[in-house]
mmCIF file of C-alpha atoms and ligand atoms in Angstrom:
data_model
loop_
_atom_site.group_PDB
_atom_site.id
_atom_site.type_symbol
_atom_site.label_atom_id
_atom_site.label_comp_id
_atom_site.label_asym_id
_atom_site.label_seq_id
_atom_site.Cartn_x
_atom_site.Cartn_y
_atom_site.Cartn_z
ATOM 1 C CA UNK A 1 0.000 0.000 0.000
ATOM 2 C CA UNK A 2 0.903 3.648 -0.939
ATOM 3 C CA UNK A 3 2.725 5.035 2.446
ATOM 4 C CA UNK A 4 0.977 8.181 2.387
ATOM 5 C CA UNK A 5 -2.483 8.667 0.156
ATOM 6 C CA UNK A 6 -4.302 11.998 -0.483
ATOM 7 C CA UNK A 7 -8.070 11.819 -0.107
ATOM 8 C CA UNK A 8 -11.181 13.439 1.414
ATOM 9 C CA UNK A 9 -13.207 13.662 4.528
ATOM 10 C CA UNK A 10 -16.447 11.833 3.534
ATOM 11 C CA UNK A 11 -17.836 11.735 7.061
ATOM 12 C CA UNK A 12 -16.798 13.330 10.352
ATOM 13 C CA UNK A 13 -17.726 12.231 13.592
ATOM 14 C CA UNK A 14 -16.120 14.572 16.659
ATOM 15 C CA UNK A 15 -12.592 12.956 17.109
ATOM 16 C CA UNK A 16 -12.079 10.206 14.108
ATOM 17 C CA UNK A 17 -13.553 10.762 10.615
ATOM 18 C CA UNK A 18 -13.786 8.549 7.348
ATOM 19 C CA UNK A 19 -11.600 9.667 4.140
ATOM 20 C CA UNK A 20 -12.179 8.597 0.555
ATOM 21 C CA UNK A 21 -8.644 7.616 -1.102
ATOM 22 C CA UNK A 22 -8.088 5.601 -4.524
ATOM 23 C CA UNK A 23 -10.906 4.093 -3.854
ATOM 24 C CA UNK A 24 -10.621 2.908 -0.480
ATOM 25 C CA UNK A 25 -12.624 4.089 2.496
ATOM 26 C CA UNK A 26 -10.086 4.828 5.361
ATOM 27 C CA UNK A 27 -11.358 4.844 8.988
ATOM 28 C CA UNK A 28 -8.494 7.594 10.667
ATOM 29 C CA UNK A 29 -7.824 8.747 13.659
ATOM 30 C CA UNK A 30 -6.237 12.712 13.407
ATOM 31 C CA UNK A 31 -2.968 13.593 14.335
ATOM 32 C CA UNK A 32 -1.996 16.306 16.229
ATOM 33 C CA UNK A 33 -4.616 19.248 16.619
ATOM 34 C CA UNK A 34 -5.476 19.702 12.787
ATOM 35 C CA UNK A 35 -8.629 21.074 12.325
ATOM 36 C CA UNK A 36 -10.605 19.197 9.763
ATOM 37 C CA UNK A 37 -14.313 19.097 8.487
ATOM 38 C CA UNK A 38 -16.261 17.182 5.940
ATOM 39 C CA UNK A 39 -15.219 17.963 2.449
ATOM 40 C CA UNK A 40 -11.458 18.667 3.484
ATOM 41 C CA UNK A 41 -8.331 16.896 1.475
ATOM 42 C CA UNK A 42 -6.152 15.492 3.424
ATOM 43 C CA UNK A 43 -2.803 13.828 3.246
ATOM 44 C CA UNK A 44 -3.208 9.769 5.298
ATOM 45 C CA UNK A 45 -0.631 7.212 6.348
ATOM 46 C CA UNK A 46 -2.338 3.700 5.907
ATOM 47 C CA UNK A 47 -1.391 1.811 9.483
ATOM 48 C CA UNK A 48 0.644 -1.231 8.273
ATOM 49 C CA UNK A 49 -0.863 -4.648 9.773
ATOM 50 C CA UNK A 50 -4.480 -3.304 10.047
ATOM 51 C CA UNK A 51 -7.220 -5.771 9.460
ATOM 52 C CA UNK A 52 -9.005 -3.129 7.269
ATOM 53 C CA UNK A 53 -8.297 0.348 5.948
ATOM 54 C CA UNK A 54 -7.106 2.262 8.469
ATOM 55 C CA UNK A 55 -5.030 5.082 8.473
ATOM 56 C CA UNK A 56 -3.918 8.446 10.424
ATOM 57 C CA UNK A 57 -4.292 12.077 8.773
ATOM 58 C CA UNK A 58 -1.318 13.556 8.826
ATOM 59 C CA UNK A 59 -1.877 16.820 6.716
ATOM 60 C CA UNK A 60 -4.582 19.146 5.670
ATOM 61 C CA UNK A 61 -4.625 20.844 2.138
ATOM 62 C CA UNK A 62 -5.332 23.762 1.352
ATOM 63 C CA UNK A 63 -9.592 24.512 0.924
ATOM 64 C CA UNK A 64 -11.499 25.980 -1.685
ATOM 65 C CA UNK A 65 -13.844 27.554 0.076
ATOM 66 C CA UNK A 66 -15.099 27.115 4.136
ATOM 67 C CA UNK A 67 -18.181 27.357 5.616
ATOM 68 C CA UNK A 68 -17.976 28.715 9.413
ATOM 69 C CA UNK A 69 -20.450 28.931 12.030
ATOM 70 C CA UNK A 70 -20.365 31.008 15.104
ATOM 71 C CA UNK A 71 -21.562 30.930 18.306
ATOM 72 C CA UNK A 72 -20.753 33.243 20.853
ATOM 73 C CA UNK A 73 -18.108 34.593 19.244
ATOM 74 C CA UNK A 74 -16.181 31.439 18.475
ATOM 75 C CA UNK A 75 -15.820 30.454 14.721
ATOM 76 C CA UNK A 76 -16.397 26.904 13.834
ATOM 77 C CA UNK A 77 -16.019 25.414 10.681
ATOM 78 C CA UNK A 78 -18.880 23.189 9.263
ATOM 79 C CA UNK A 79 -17.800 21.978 5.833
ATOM 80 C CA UNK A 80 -15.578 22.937 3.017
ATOM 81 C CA UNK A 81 -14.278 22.554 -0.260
ATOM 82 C CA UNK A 82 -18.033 23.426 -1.393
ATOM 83 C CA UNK A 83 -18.593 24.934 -4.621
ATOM 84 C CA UNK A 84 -22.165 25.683 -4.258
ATOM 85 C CA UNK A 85 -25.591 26.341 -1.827
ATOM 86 C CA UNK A 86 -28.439 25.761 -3.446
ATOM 87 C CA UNK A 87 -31.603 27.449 -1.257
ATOM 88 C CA UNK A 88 -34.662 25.497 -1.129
ATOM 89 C CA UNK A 89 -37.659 27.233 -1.183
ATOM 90 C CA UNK A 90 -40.991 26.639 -0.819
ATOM 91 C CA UNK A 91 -44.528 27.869 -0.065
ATOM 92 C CA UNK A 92 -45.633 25.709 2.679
ATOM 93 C CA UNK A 93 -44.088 25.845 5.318
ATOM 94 C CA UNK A 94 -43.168 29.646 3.943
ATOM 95 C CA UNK A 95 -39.871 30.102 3.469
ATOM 96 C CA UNK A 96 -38.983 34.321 3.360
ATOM 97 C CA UNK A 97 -37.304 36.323 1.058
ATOM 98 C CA UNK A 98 -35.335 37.780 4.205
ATOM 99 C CA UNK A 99 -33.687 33.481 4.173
ATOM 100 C CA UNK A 100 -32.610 33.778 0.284
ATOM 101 C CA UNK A 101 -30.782 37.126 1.116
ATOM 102 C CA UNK A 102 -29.532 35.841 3.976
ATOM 103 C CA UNK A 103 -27.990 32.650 2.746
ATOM 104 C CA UNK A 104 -26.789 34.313 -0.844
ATOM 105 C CA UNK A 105 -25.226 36.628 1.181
ATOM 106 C CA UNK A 106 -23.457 33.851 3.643
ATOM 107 C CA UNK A 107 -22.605 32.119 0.057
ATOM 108 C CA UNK A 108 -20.817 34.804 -2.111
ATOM 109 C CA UNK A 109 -18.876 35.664 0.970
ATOM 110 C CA UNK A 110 -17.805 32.510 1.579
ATOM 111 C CA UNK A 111 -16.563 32.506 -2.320
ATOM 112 C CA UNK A 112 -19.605 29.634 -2.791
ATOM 113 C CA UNK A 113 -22.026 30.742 -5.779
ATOM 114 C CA UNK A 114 -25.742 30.602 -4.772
ATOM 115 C CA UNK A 115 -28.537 28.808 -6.531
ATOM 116 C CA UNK A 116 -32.389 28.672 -5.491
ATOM 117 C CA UNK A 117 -34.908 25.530 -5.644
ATOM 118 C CA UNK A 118 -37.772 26.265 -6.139
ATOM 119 C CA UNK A 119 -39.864 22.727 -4.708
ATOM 120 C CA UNK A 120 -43.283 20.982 -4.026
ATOM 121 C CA UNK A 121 -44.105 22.387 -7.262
ATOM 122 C CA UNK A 122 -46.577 19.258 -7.191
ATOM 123 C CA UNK A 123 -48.967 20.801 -5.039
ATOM 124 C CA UNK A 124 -48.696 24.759 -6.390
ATOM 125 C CA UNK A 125 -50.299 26.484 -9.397
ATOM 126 C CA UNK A 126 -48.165 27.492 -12.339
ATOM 127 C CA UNK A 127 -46.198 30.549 -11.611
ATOM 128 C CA UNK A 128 -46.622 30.379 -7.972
ATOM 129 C CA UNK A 129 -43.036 31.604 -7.574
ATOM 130 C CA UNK A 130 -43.779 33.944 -10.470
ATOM 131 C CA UNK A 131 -42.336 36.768 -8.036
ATOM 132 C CA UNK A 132 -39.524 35.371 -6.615
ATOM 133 C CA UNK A 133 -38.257 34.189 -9.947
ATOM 134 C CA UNK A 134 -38.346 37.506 -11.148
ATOM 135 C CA UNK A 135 -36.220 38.974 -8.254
ATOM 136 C CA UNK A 136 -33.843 36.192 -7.991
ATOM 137 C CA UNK A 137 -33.182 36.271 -12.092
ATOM 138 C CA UNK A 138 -32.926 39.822 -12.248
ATOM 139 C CA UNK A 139 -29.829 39.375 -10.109
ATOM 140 C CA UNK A 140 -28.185 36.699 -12.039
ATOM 141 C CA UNK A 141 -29.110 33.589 -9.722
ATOM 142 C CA UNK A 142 -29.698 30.565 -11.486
ATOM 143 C CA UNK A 143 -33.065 29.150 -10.441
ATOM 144 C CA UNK A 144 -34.889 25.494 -10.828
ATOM 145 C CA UNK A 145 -38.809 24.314 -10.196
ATOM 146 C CA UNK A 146 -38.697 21.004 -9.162
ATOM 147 C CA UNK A 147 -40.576 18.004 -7.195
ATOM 148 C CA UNK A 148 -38.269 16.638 -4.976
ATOM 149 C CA UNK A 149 -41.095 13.876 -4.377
ATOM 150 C CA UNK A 150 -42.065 13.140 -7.236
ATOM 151 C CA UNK A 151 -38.885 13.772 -9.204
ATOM 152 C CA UNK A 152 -39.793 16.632 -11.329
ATOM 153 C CA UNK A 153 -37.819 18.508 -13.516
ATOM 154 C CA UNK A 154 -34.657 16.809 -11.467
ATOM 155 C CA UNK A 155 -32.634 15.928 -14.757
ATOM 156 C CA UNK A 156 -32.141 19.743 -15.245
ATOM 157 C CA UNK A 157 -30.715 20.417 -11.705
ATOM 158 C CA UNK A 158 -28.665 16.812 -11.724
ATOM 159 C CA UNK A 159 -27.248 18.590 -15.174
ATOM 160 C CA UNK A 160 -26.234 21.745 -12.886
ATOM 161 C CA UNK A 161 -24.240 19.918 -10.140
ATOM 162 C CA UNK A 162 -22.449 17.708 -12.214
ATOM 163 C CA UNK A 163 -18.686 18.155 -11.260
ATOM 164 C CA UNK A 164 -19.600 20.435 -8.822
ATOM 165 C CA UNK A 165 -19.973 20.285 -4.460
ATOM 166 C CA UNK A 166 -22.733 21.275 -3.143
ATOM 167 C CA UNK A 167 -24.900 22.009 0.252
ATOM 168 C CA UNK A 168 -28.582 22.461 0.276
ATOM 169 C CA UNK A 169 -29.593 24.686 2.690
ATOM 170 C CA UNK A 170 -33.316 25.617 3.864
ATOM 171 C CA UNK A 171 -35.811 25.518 6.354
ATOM 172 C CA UNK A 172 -37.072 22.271 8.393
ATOM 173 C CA UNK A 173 -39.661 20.600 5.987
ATOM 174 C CA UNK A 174 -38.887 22.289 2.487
ATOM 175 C CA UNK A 175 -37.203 18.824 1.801
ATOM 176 C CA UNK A 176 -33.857 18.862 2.048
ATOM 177 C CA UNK A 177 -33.542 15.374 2.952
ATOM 178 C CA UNK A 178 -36.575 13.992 0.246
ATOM 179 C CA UNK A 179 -34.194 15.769 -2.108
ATOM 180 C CA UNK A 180 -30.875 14.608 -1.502
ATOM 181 C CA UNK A 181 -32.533 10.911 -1.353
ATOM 182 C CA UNK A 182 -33.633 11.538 -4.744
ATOM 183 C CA UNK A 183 -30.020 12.827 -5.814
ATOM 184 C CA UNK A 184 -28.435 10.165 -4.112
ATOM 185 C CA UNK A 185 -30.829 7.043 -4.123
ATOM 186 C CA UNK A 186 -29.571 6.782 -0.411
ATOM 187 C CA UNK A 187 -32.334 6.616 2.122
ATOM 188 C CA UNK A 188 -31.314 9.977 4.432
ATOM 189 C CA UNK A 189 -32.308 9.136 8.045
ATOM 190 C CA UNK A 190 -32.320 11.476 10.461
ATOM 191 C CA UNK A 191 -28.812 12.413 11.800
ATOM 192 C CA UNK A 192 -29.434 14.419 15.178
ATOM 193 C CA UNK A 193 -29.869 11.249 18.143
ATOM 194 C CA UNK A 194 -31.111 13.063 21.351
ATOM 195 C CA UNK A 195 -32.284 11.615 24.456
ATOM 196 C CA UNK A 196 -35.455 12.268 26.202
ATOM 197 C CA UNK A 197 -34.473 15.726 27.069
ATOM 198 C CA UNK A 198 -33.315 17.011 23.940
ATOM 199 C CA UNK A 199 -29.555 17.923 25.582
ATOM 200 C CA UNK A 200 -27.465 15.405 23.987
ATOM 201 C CA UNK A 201 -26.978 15.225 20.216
ATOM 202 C CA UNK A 202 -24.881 13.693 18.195
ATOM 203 C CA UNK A 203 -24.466 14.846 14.339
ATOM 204 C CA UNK A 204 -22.335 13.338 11.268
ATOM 205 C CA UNK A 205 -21.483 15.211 8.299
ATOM 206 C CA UNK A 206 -21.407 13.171 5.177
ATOM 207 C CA UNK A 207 -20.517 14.276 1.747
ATOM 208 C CA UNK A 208 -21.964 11.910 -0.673
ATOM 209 C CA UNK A 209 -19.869 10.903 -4.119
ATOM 210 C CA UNK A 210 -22.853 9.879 -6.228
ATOM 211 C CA UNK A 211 -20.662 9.682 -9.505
ATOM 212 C CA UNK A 212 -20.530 12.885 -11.489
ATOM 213 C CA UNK A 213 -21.534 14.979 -8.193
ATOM 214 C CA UNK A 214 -21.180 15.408 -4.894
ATOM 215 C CA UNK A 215 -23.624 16.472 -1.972
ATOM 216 C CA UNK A 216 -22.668 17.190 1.480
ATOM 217 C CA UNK A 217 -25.161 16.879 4.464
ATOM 218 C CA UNK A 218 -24.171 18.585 7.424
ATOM 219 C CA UNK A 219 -26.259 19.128 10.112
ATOM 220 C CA UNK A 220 -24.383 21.905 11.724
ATOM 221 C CA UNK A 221 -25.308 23.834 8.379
ATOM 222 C CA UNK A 222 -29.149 24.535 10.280
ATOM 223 C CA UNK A 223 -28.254 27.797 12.354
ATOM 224 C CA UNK A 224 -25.598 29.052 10.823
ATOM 225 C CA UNK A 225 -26.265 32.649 11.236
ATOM 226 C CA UNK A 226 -24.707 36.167 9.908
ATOM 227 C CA UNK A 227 -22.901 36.750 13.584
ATOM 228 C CA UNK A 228 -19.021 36.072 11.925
ATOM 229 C CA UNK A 229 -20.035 38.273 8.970
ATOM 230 C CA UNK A 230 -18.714 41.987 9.570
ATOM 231 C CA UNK A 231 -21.975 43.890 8.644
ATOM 232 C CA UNK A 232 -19.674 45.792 5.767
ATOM 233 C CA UNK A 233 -19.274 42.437 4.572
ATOM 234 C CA UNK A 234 -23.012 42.053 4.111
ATOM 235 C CA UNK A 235 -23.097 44.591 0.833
ATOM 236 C CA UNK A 236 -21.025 41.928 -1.469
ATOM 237 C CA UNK A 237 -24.106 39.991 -0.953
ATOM 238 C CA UNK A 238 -26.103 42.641 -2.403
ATOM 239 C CA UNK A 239 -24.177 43.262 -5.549
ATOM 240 C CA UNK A 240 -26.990 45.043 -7.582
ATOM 241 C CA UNK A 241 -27.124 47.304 -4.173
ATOM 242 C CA UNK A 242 -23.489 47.240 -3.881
ATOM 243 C CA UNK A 243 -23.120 48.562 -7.961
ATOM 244 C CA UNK A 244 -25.125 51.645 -6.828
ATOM 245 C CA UNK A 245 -23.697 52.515 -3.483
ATOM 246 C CA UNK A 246 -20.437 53.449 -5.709
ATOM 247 C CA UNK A 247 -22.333 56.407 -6.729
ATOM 248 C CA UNK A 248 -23.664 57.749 -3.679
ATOM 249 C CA UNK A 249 -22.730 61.195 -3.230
ATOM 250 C CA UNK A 250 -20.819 60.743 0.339
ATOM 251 C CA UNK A 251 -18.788 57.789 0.526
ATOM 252 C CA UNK A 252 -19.899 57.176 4.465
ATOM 253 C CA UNK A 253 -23.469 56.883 3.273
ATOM 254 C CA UNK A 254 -25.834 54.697 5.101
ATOM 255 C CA UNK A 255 -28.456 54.707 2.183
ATOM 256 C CA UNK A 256 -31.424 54.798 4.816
ATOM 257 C CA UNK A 257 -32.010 58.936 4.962
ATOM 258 C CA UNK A 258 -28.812 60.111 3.339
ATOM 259 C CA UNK A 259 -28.814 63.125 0.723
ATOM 260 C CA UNK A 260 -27.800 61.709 -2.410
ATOM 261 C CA UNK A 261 -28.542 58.177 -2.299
ATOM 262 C CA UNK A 262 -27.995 56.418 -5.481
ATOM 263 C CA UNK A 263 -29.406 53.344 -3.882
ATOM 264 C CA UNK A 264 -32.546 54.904 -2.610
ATOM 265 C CA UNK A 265 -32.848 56.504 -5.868
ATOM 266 C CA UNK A 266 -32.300 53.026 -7.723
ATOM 267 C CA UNK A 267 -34.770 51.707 -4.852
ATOM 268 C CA UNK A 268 -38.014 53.817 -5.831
ATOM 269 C CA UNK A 269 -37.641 53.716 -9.783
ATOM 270 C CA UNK A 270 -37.875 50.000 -9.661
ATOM 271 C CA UNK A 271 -33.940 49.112 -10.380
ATOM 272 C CA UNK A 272 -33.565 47.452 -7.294
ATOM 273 C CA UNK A 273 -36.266 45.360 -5.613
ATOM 274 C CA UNK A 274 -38.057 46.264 -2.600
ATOM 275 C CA UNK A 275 -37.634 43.351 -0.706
ATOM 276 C CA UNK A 276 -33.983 43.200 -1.272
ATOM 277 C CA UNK A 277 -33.322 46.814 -0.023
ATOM 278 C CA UNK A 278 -35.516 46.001 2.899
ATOM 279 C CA UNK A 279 -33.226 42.708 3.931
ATOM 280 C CA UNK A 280 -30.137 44.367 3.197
ATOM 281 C CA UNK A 281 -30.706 46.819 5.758
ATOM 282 C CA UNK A 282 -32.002 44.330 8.361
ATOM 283 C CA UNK A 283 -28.801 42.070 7.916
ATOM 284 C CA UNK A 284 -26.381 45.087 7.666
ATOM 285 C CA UNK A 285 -27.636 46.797 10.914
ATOM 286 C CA UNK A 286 -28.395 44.144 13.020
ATOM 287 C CA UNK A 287 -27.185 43.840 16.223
HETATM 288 N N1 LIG B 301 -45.792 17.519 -2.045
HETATM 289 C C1 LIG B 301 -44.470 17.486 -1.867
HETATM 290 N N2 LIG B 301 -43.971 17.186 -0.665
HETATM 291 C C2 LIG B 301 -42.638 17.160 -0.515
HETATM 292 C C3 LIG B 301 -41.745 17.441 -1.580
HETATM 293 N N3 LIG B 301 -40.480 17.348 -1.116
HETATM 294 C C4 LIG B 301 -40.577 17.018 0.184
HETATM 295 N N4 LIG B 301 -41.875 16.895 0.560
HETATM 296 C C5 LIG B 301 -42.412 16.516 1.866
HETATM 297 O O1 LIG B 301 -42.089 17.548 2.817
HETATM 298 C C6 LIG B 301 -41.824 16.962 4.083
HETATM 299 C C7 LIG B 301 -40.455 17.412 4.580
HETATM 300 O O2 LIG B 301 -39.458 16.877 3.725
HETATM 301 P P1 LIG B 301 -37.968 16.598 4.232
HETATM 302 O O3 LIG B 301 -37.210 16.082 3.061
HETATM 303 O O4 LIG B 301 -37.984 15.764 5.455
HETATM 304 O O5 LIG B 301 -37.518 18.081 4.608
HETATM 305 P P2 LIG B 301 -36.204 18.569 5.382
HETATM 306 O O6 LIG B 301 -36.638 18.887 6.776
HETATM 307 O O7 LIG B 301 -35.783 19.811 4.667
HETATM 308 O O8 LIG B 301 -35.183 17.492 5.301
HETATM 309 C C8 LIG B 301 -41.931 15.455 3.909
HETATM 310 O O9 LIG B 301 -43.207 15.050 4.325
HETATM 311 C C9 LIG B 301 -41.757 15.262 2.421
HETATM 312 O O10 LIG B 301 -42.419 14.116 1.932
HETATM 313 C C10 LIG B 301 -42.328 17.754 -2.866
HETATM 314 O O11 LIG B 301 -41.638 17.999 -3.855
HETATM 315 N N5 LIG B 301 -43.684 17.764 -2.927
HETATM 316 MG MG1 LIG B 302 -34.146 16.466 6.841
HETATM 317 ZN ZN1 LIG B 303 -26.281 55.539 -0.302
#
């Protein structure tokens, strides 16, 4: 056997994770204080005289991109090397605009390009996301209708992610799971084991290789929040917004009551959408 093999972190439980390398799945233990995630490469040295594939990381490479959650004030990373989010959104239960914004604006900063899923398009009238498609198109995000349950339109978005990582990110019931089941033929079961009180859990991340793409489930993905985003940061998100703020009059403008706006001008003659103004401001100022 190769004495040291690169590969990647296909699952990750809290101190051991599994890594896909030439074809072998390698149960390793980590070396040393690296800090590692689902979807990181990694450098492995097989341990001679195992019964099976086992093998210690030595070495992280170098990611992509990183996904980081925070809570109270300490950064955690969730899952990297991922190349895109794509938002699932749905009518019932509601998901808001105020969600999209958010997470395309926790995506482009986090050098991961955004796409939005439209689903349950079984149970909805034709053009029931007439609006949203407009606002989300108008901005240059790539958008899909689909079933997840009864597999409609999924050819197009399995043509999308080919060669490409990706997390799906939305709210509890817009069918996340139903969807990466479909993508994957795996049955997804629920990852979070609590007892009776709801204090312990346990979560795995797994990044599925389902041939020409690859999905990563990570349950620590659910509340990521803004709270390691500087609220300067939050513009880039807003790049239509951010194209117009270059050409307000004072360059410390707030564009809520400022003189000069160009984004409150561009605001109220239609060039950029209510709604995205509105959640701009609420993710820029909050705290
Ligand atoms: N009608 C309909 N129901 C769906 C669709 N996708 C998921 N569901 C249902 O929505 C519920 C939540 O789905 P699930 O995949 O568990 O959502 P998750 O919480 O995001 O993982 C389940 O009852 C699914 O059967 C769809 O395309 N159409
Ligand atoms: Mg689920
Ligand atoms: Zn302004």
């Amino acid at each position: 056997m190769l004495k040291v093999q690169t590969g990647q972190i296909v699952e990750f439980y809290s101190n051991s994770c599994l890594v896909l390398a030439n074809g072998n799945n390698f149960k390793c233990k980590i070396q040393g204080r690296i800090n590692l995630v689902v979807g990181d490469f990694v450098e492995i040295e097989p341990l001679v005289g195992a019964d099976y594939f086992e093998a210690l990381v030595k070495k992280r490479l170098d990611r992509s991109s990183i996904l980081y959650k925070s809570k109270e004030n300490v950064k955690k990373p969730i899952a990297s090397n991922i190349s895109h989010i794509g938002i699932l959104v749905t009518k019932s239960p509601k998901t808001s605009l105020e969600f999209i914004d958010k997470w395309i604006a926790i995506s482009i900063n986090a050098s991961i390009e955004p796409f939005i899923i439209f689903n349950k398009i079984d149970v909805l009238k034709e053009n029931a996301f007439s609006k949203e498609q407009s606002i989300y198109k108008n901005i240059g995000i790539k958008t899909f209708e689909i079933s997840a349950k009864l597999l409609t339109n999924l050819n197009c978005l399995e043509k999308f992610l080919a060669k490409k990582t990706t997390i799906f990110v939305g709210n509890s019931g817009s069918g996340k799971s139903t969807l990466t089941s479909a993508m994957t033929g795996k049955e997804i079961l629920s990852k979070d084991l609590s007892n009776n009180q709801g204090v312990h859990t346990t979560s795995v991340s797994t990044l599925y290789n389902t041939g020409d793409m690859q999905l990563i489930d990570s349950p620590g993905v659910r509340d990521i929040n803004l709270d390691h985003l500087k609220p300067n940061k939050i513009i880039f998100g807003f790049s239509e917004i951010y194209r117009f703020s270059t050409k307000c009059e004072f360059p410390n403008c707030n564009h809520i009551n400022d003189r000069g706006c160009a984004v409150i001008e561009a605001v109220k003659n239609g060039e950029i959408e209510e709604s995205r103004y509105n959640n701009f401001i609420i993710l820029s100022q909050r705290k």
